[in-house]
Amino acid sequence: MTARRRAVVVVCDSLAADLVRPDTAPSLSAMRAQSADFVAARSVFPSTTRTSSASMATGCLPGAHGLLGNTMVLKEDGRLVRMSVGKPDFLDRLRRATGQTLRRPTWAERLADHGGAIVMSNVSPGAAYLQDPDSFGHVYHRSGSRGPGGELLDDGLPIEVGAAGDAAMTERFCREVLRERAPALAVLWLSEPDHTAHHTALGSPEHLAMIAHADACVQQVRSTVDALDPDGEEILLVVCSDHGMETVGRQIDLDELLLATGWKNSPQSSDVVVAPNGNAALLYFADSKRVDIPPLAQWLQDQDFAGRVVWGDALAELGLPTDGPLGIALALRHDTAANPHGVRGRSVSVLSPFSNSSLPGCGQHGGLGAHEQQPFLYLRGGGLRPGERGQPASLIDIAPTVLHHLGVAADGMQGRVLR
């Protein structure tokens, strides 16, 4: 690795590409004009933050790295158990159930002997720790901060989710991480506008204020990077979102529907287990119930809430595994209807036992809707010329691009280097 080369990655959680405009996000709009703008960038499926975090960190699709949603089902004591990936103890349970965390190495692991990685994140603990689940570098989060080897850090991140916490984290990131410690990779993951959009209407004054807030955080990072690397050759700056959002048109209780129609035996049974993921759901099956997968998939496809229903070998088309207890992937029905604030994109959403956010009229993500699948992705510096890029691009392309800039091998990654 060239001694002075570095990469800085900033993620504005849930900010769709079409909401980056001069009136909503002037700094991001200015950066777009100065950067390689990958206009065809897409998220992964499910388009959830925790899945996105693992995909960005490993450069691989969910079927390869094994983290399949904000909600997952693991086998514990012979039973399929649904759990939130966002909880601080999830990685310990995943390790006990499968013998590992992610199935592919992260960029933090690959950079452990090449300048290291420091992550500061204000999203859920699960999403934050998935950047470096086995503690090869440093991860700072309000639920606890860890250094190499899992060492608990005294200088944690005592902030709250939301705008004030993002602002405090950004100031510290610029001062301490970028200016003083200068790791090979520095990642800043903002909680806004996602945190607010789950509780309000997309395009509302409250939502637009949080886009402006995230934009100001990006400007602070840009200014710091410009001061450290005036020629723009040594620091590759990546500014992106993990996915966008759709307006929730209605919610369905998929567990209740399966019970009422006889596909599930009882509320406590683990024969068929639904993992709700916003505008998507993954259905897991005990071995004795896998015979029900084809007829249940057809029943789901016939329902008015269904968009795309995928099962069997076709799961690989969505980047999902075709082995193990996962049986069906359901992307909910979506359309291009505009909400009262003129923001297009509407979807059905699945009720979750782990969250009371994203009621009808609010923002949600997870599925295959055009707006939730359209993050923005700007790369500046590192010899990249500015301008639009029309080639396909994905979250899984970010890590190999970063590693290429740093001169570190990206073997085994499914993504490719963006140029």
XYZ file of C-alpha atoms in Angstrom:
419
model
C 0.000 0.000 0.000
C 1.290 3.456 -0.874
C 2.115 5.046 2.472
C -0.109 8.085 2.246
C -3.070 6.624 0.388
C -6.313 6.580 2.327
C -10.020 6.083 1.783
C -12.892 7.893 3.495
C -16.447 6.566 3.224
C -19.520 8.535 4.352
C -22.976 6.935 4.325
C -26.179 9.013 4.498
C -28.600 6.329 5.581
C -31.756 5.986 3.417
C -31.182 9.028 1.211
C -32.528 8.237 -2.268
C -30.646 9.603 -5.268
C -33.580 11.662 -6.551
C -33.747 13.625 -3.275
C -30.200 14.924 -3.702
C -30.962 18.295 -5.286
C -29.467 21.786 -4.965
C -32.440 22.903 -2.861
C -32.350 19.906 -0.497
C -28.639 19.020 -0.373
C -26.397 21.753 -1.827
C -23.120 20.229 -0.646
C -23.942 16.798 -2.038
C -25.108 18.380 -5.275
C -21.825 20.244 -5.574
C -19.881 17.086 -4.816
C -21.809 15.186 -7.483
C -20.603 17.696 -10.072
C -16.999 17.168 -8.933
C -17.158 13.379 -8.679
C -17.659 10.175 -10.576
C -21.431 9.867 -10.250
C -22.653 6.293 -10.605
C -26.201 7.038 -11.682
C -27.128 3.353 -12.075
C -26.089 2.418 -8.520
C -28.415 -0.029 -6.810
C -28.842 -1.489 -3.349
C -28.945 -5.165 -2.416
C -31.956 -7.283 -1.401
C -33.365 -7.017 1.166
C -32.610 -3.296 0.972
C -32.117 -2.974 4.726
C -29.336 -1.176 6.562
C -27.867 -4.231 8.272
C -27.734 -6.237 5.056
C -26.296 -3.206 3.267
C -23.596 -2.793 5.912
C -22.448 -6.399 5.569
C -22.538 -6.184 1.769
C -20.487 -2.974 1.721
C -17.944 -4.352 4.179
C -17.446 -7.695 2.407
C -17.971 -6.668 -1.219
C -20.383 -9.599 -1.506
C -24.095 -10.287 -1.857
C -26.106 -11.581 1.127
C -26.068 -15.170 -0.112
C -22.274 -15.141 0.130
C -21.766 -13.263 3.409
C -24.816 -14.775 5.141
C -26.468 -11.687 6.692
C -29.941 -11.774 5.172
C -31.876 -8.859 6.634
C -32.655 -6.567 9.535
C -34.516 -9.594 10.880
C -33.098 -13.087 10.550
C -33.964 -16.622 11.574
C -31.355 -18.844 13.214
C -31.546 -22.427 14.402
C -31.160 -22.556 18.181
C -31.635 -25.806 20.130
C -33.141 -27.426 17.046
C -35.759 -24.721 16.512
C -35.981 -21.855 14.062
C -35.881 -18.630 16.074
C -36.623 -15.146 14.726
C -34.473 -12.313 16.023
C -33.501 -8.725 15.352
C -30.067 -8.271 13.805
C -30.003 -4.799 15.352
C -29.560 -6.014 18.931
C -26.086 -5.782 20.494
C -26.043 -9.540 21.267
C -26.983 -10.703 17.759
C -23.439 -11.411 16.595
C -22.810 -13.605 19.641
C -25.964 -15.602 18.866
C -25.005 -15.837 15.189
C -21.556 -17.108 16.146
C -23.021 -19.736 18.482
C -25.561 -20.889 15.891
C -23.268 -21.033 12.860
C -19.731 -21.060 14.197
C -18.914 -17.712 12.578
C -20.202 -14.210 11.961
C -20.007 -13.169 8.319
C -18.928 -15.850 5.866
C -16.603 -13.520 3.953
C -13.818 -11.274 5.274
C -14.587 -7.580 5.705
C -12.492 -4.651 4.569
C -11.454 -4.134 8.190
C -9.993 -7.645 8.271
C -8.189 -7.161 4.969
C -6.725 -3.842 6.158
C -5.672 -4.989 9.633
C -2.009 -5.122 8.547
C -2.293 -2.341 5.971
C -3.094 0.816 7.876
C -6.233 -0.337 9.684
C -9.883 0.717 9.680
C -11.877 2.966 11.996
C -15.678 3.042 11.836
C -17.949 5.557 13.555
C -21.635 4.706 13.218
C -24.865 6.078 14.642
C -27.287 3.491 13.241
C -28.318 0.275 15.031
C -25.671 -1.706 16.920
C -26.079 -4.614 14.514
C -25.453 -2.491 11.441
C -22.469 -0.799 13.074
C -20.739 -3.962 14.269
C -21.286 -5.718 10.930
C -18.679 -3.373 9.471
C -16.117 -5.306 11.511
C -17.848 -8.154 13.372
C -14.663 -9.923 14.425
C -12.849 -6.805 15.676
C -9.878 -6.398 13.372
C -10.086 -2.596 13.622
C -11.984 0.000 15.643
C -15.781 0.428 15.728
C -17.312 3.310 17.694
C -20.991 3.109 18.614
C -23.218 4.357 21.409
C -23.875 0.749 22.569
C -20.189 0.138 23.097
C -16.963 0.729 21.220
C -14.397 -1.935 20.387
C -10.787 -2.063 19.270
C -8.700 -4.854 17.745
C -9.276 -8.189 19.412
C -12.593 -6.987 20.826
C -11.013 -4.714 23.421
C -13.675 -2.501 24.979
C -12.724 1.133 24.523
C -13.035 3.732 27.254
C -13.276 6.565 24.726
C -16.647 5.420 23.360
C -19.267 7.321 21.420
C -21.687 8.780 24.009
C -24.283 10.121 21.584
C -27.941 9.504 20.741
C -29.379 8.400 17.417
C -30.534 11.386 15.343
C -29.268 14.755 14.185
C -27.475 15.909 17.349
C -25.615 12.620 17.645
C -24.668 12.678 13.963
C -23.280 16.193 14.334
C -21.177 15.316 17.388
C -19.915 12.146 15.725
C -18.978 13.998 12.521
C -17.003 16.633 14.421
C -15.046 13.961 16.264
C -14.569 11.919 13.085
C -13.037 14.866 11.251
C -10.873 16.001 14.147
C -9.693 12.705 15.579
C -10.001 10.053 12.881
C -9.166 12.026 9.747
C -6.700 14.585 11.089
C -5.006 12.769 13.957
C -5.183 9.007 13.558
C -5.351 8.762 9.742
C -6.226 5.073 9.218
C -6.166 3.558 5.747
C -9.982 3.363 5.870
C -12.269 5.699 7.795
C -16.046 5.087 7.693
C -18.710 7.510 8.959
C -22.307 6.188 8.943
C -24.965 8.821 9.691
C -28.357 7.944 11.154
C -30.155 10.673 9.224
C -32.306 11.034 7.225
C -33.276 7.382 7.956
C -34.089 7.883 11.638
C -36.572 10.683 10.985
C -38.040 9.242 7.776
C -39.249 6.108 9.574
C -41.505 8.357 11.664
C -42.642 11.018 9.205
C -43.570 11.569 5.575
C -40.911 11.604 2.896
C -40.455 15.135 1.595
C -42.082 16.683 4.678
C -40.379 19.680 6.326
C -39.046 17.372 9.043
C -37.583 14.971 6.498
C -36.063 17.718 4.364
C -34.457 19.239 7.460
C -32.694 15.938 8.142
C -31.468 15.714 4.542
C -30.020 19.205 5.028
C -28.438 18.054 8.290
C -26.787 15.044 6.614
C -25.650 17.355 3.830
C -23.938 19.624 6.369
C -22.129 16.623 7.875
C -20.906 15.644 4.411
C -19.676 19.203 3.850
C -17.647 19.029 7.059
C -15.981 15.811 5.912
C -15.372 17.204 2.408
C -13.718 20.307 3.814
C -11.466 18.210 6.040
C -10.470 15.918 3.175
C -9.768 18.940 0.950
C -7.470 20.398 3.600
C -5.620 17.099 4.028
C -5.338 16.314 0.317
C -5.613 19.502 -1.767
C -4.663 17.726 -4.999
C -7.236 14.980 -4.528
C -4.831 12.181 -5.389
C -4.116 10.473 -2.088
C -7.568 10.266 -0.448
C -10.420 8.475 -2.197
C -13.642 10.011 -0.862
C -16.760 7.868 -1.229
C -20.086 9.465 -0.301
C -23.184 7.341 -0.727
C -26.402 6.005 0.712
C -27.200 2.367 1.392
C -30.699 2.519 -0.123
C -33.640 4.846 -0.543
C -37.183 4.683 0.821
C -40.779 4.213 -0.269
C -43.921 5.566 1.378
C -45.838 2.885 3.250
C -49.250 2.537 1.617
C -50.473 -0.135 4.031
C -49.128 -2.742 6.418
C -49.924 -6.430 6.524
C -49.493 -8.904 9.372
C -48.031 -11.839 7.468
C -47.841 -14.039 10.572
C -51.559 -13.592 11.181
C -52.381 -14.271 7.536
C -50.403 -17.520 7.543
C -52.123 -18.616 10.738
C -55.588 -17.741 9.457
C -55.088 -19.661 6.228
C -53.489 -22.726 7.815
C -49.984 -22.357 6.450
C -48.648 -21.930 10.003
C -49.734 -24.180 12.871
C -49.649 -21.772 15.830
C -48.147 -18.428 16.826
C -45.363 -20.237 18.722
C -44.564 -22.871 16.104
C -41.247 -22.868 14.311
C -42.405 -24.832 11.293
C -42.728 -21.699 9.150
C -41.077 -18.522 10.458
C -41.482 -15.086 8.898
C -38.587 -12.640 9.005
C -40.148 -9.231 8.243
C -37.794 -6.812 6.543
C -39.814 -3.675 5.910
C -41.093 -3.890 2.344
C -39.909 -7.483 2.079
C -40.162 -10.713 4.025
C -38.117 -13.898 4.086
C -39.843 -17.157 5.008
C -37.869 -19.936 6.689
C -39.009 -23.570 6.858
C -38.317 -26.541 9.096
C -37.253 -29.623 7.133
C -40.663 -31.223 7.628
C -42.427 -28.214 6.070
C -40.286 -27.648 2.990
C -42.802 -29.588 0.928
C -45.112 -26.587 1.434
C -42.749 -24.127 -0.252
C -44.098 -24.394 -3.850
C -47.819 -24.165 -2.961
C -47.247 -21.419 -0.399
C -45.195 -19.457 -2.933
C -48.085 -19.694 -5.388
C -50.589 -18.642 -2.711
C -48.464 -15.621 -1.862
C -48.159 -14.616 -5.510
C -51.962 -14.615 -5.789
C -52.367 -12.112 -2.929
C -52.939 -8.419 -3.611
C -50.030 -7.410 -1.363
C -47.414 -9.434 -3.267
C -44.969 -7.989 -5.739
C -42.358 -10.625 -6.527
C -42.273 -14.073 -4.929
C -39.053 -16.061 -5.351
C -38.164 -19.559 -4.204
C -35.869 -22.486 -4.992
C -32.920 -21.913 -7.286
C -34.368 -18.523 -8.293
C -33.327 -17.155 -4.875
C -29.836 -16.802 -6.311
C -31.182 -14.188 -8.756
C -31.781 -11.932 -5.718
C -28.359 -12.673 -4.261
C -29.807 -15.003 -1.619
C -28.697 -18.507 -0.603
C -30.380 -21.555 -2.075
C -29.359 -23.867 0.759
C -30.368 -23.810 4.413
C -33.767 -23.067 5.964
C -34.611 -20.015 3.809
C -37.431 -21.057 1.475
C -39.217 -18.008 0.029
C -38.371 -14.356 -0.537
C -41.293 -11.953 -0.827
C -40.937 -8.422 -2.141
C -44.134 -6.491 -1.419
C -46.202 -4.777 -4.087
C -45.035 -1.272 -4.962
C -45.910 1.466 -7.437
C -44.825 4.968 -8.398
C -47.639 6.902 -6.712
C -46.610 10.223 -5.126
C -47.231 11.040 -1.469
C -48.724 14.410 -0.360
C -45.264 16.011 -0.609
C -44.712 14.854 -4.171
C -42.199 12.094 -3.387
C -42.840 9.092 -5.619
C -42.690 5.466 -4.602
C -45.263 3.575 -2.514
C -45.116 0.069 -1.117
C -46.911 -2.400 1.080
C -44.940 -3.172 4.246
C -44.816 -6.142 6.639
C -45.583 -5.609 10.326
C -42.591 -6.383 12.549
C -42.595 -7.478 16.202
C -39.312 -5.592 16.677
C -40.365 -2.103 15.579
C -43.363 0.217 15.737
C -41.947 2.688 13.204
C -42.867 3.141 9.535
C -46.617 3.353 9.910
C -48.662 4.065 6.765
C -47.630 7.423 5.367
C -44.059 7.169 6.682
C -40.911 5.976 4.947
C -39.774 2.355 4.758
C -37.412 0.181 2.734
C -36.350 -3.433 2.310
C -37.952 -4.382 -0.993
C -37.444 -3.963 -4.714
C -39.231 -0.649 -5.297
C -37.465 1.673 -7.706
C -36.915 4.378 -5.093
C -35.698 2.152 -2.263
C -33.335 0.449 -4.718
C -31.806 3.750 -5.872
C -29.063 4.973 -3.547
C -26.594 7.613 -4.678
C -22.889 6.895 -5.088
C -20.220 9.572 -5.623
C -16.472 8.879 -5.782
C -13.977 11.716 -5.729
C -10.188 11.659 -5.848
C -7.846 8.769 -6.375
C -7.405 9.630 -10.033
C -11.097 9.256 -10.912
C -12.300 11.823 -13.402
C -15.610 13.597 -12.684
C -18.756 12.851 -14.655
C -21.683 10.478 -14.878
C -21.085 6.751 -15.121
C -23.900 4.752 -16.653
C -22.583 1.250 -16.038
C -24.268 -0.994 -13.471
C -22.976 -0.402 -9.955
C -23.818 -1.810 -6.555
C -22.988 -1.481 -2.885
C -20.755 -4.531 -3.284
C -18.491 -2.567 -5.651
C -17.440 -0.055 -2.979
C -15.066 -2.318 -1.021
C -13.089 -3.615 -4.015
C -12.793 -0.037 -5.297
C -11.468 1.141 -1.923
C -9.023 -1.761 -1.670
C -7.806 -1.167 -5.220
C -7.049 2.452 -4.320
C -5.144 1.271 -1.251
C -3.208 -1.403 -3.145
C -4.688 -4.275 -1.122
C -6.026 -7.504 -2.615
C -9.790 -7.915 -2.968
C -9.749 -11.603 -3.921
C -13.019 -13.416 -3.271
C -15.164 -10.300 -3.462
C -18.130 -10.440 -5.833
C -18.040 -6.703 -6.507
C -15.739 -5.089 -9.039
C -13.549 -2.018 -9.121
C -15.429 1.117 -10.232
C -13.524 3.330 -12.649
